Amino acid sequence: MHEWSVADAVIRTVLNWADDKKIKVKKVVLGVPSFSFLDVEILKEAFDMMKKDSVLDEAELEVRFKDPKFKCKNCGKEFSLNDVKDQIDSVRSEFGEEYPMHFMPALAPSFIKCPYCGSHDIVLESQDMTIDEIQVEENGTVKTVSQG
Amino acid sequence: MEPLRQLAKDKLSGKRVYAVMSAKGGVGKSVISSLLALTIGNTTLIDLDIHTMAIPKLFGLEGKLHEVTKNGIEPFEVKTTKIVSLSGIVKDNYVILPGENQSSIMESLIAYSHIDSNTVLFDLSPGLGDEILVLERITDFTPIVVTTPSKISKRVVDYLIRYLRERGKEPKILVNLAYMDCDGKVVKPFGEYEGFGLPIDPNLEDYIGRIQDYEGIVKEKLKEFVQKL
């Protein structure tokens, strides 16, 4: 289900951004935190179904997974997703496929502890889904707009 | 660009949105939110107090997980009230989050919920925190401020009232534990108060875990309040 909500949100956000501009969107690049484990195929299918009859009609969706880096604010050490793989696996085994971080990557600090000191006071980089790039065609010219 | 915020906005678009809030903790926000949702009827009650998650405890829904369908997070249904809480996602795990993650979780909870009622009521955590800012970003809500008649409560809640007025919102003020009704004689143990007073009902405590069955004097009084909304 989650993939359909995401596709819907992406389309609405781009439509809002495009407003009434005379453009055609050719491509949308979506940055996704890797532990959200989105099913890219379902996401693209949902995107293609919902984009019809809009400036996104010809748009392709590209998904780029962002591997988060964590930093512990308690002990100052940095660690990667791989360093806490066992913790994520145990959450998945408790909850199954629709586990909390799948919906809400920002919940990660609640379920993941620093592998060095055990603190939950961890910061994630690139935890949110972001629209990183939009490729548009305007008056026959294709250009890429990067998003902050 | 923030797709989640857009989706959260869309979910609340065209709906009547109430936010039950207080700058002070322990004044009875969650109990009042629950009773208000039950009184209004056909309302989606969203628990934005993502750390204490008291709403499911009041309705006896502890440990239950939300079903997830293609429409999103399906609320728990109790009578005509539809309930969404983070506890339905994390089960009985505690939630501890750095500040910057909290608003993101609140936005996600709203964005992913399946909301099909015309009225949405939010139960907020105490204080002037992220939840107020999140709601301001996504919807034009009517604030319902809960206080008690105690001096400290009134003084603390005054911050929130001033803030809301500065933002162009006129809060409805509910004064919990305001008076006792002793065979028709009203006794105000904490003195006078400003706002809509709710009576003290010691029996209410027996309904924690099954608040949907409570039909006592507090709910009776809330019916009057709801008519004025």
PDB file of N, CA and C in Angstrom, chain B residues 54 79 100 175:
ATOM      1  N   ALA B  54      -1.647   7.911  24.659  1.00  0.00           N
ATOM      2  CA  ALA B  54      -2.655   7.596  25.685  1.00  0.00           C
ATOM      3  C   ALA B  54      -4.001   7.176  25.093  1.00  0.00           C
ATOM      4  N   LYS B  79     -17.321   2.310  18.025  1.00  0.00           N
ATOM      5  CA  LYS B  79     -18.590   2.985  17.749  1.00  0.00           C
ATOM      6  C   LYS B  79     -18.403   3.779  16.441  1.00  0.00           C
ATOM      7  N   GLU B 100      14.173  16.598  15.715  1.00  0.00           N
ATOM      8  CA  GLU B 100      13.942  16.807  14.276  1.00  0.00           C
ATOM      9  C   GLU B 100      13.129  15.669  13.643  1.00  0.00           C
ATOM     10  N   VAL B 175     -12.328  24.090  30.692  1.00  0.00           N
ATOM     11  CA  VAL B 175     -11.716  24.015  32.015  1.00  0.00           C
ATOM     12  C   VAL B 175     -12.116  22.679  32.651  1.00  0.00           C
TER      13      VAL B 175
END
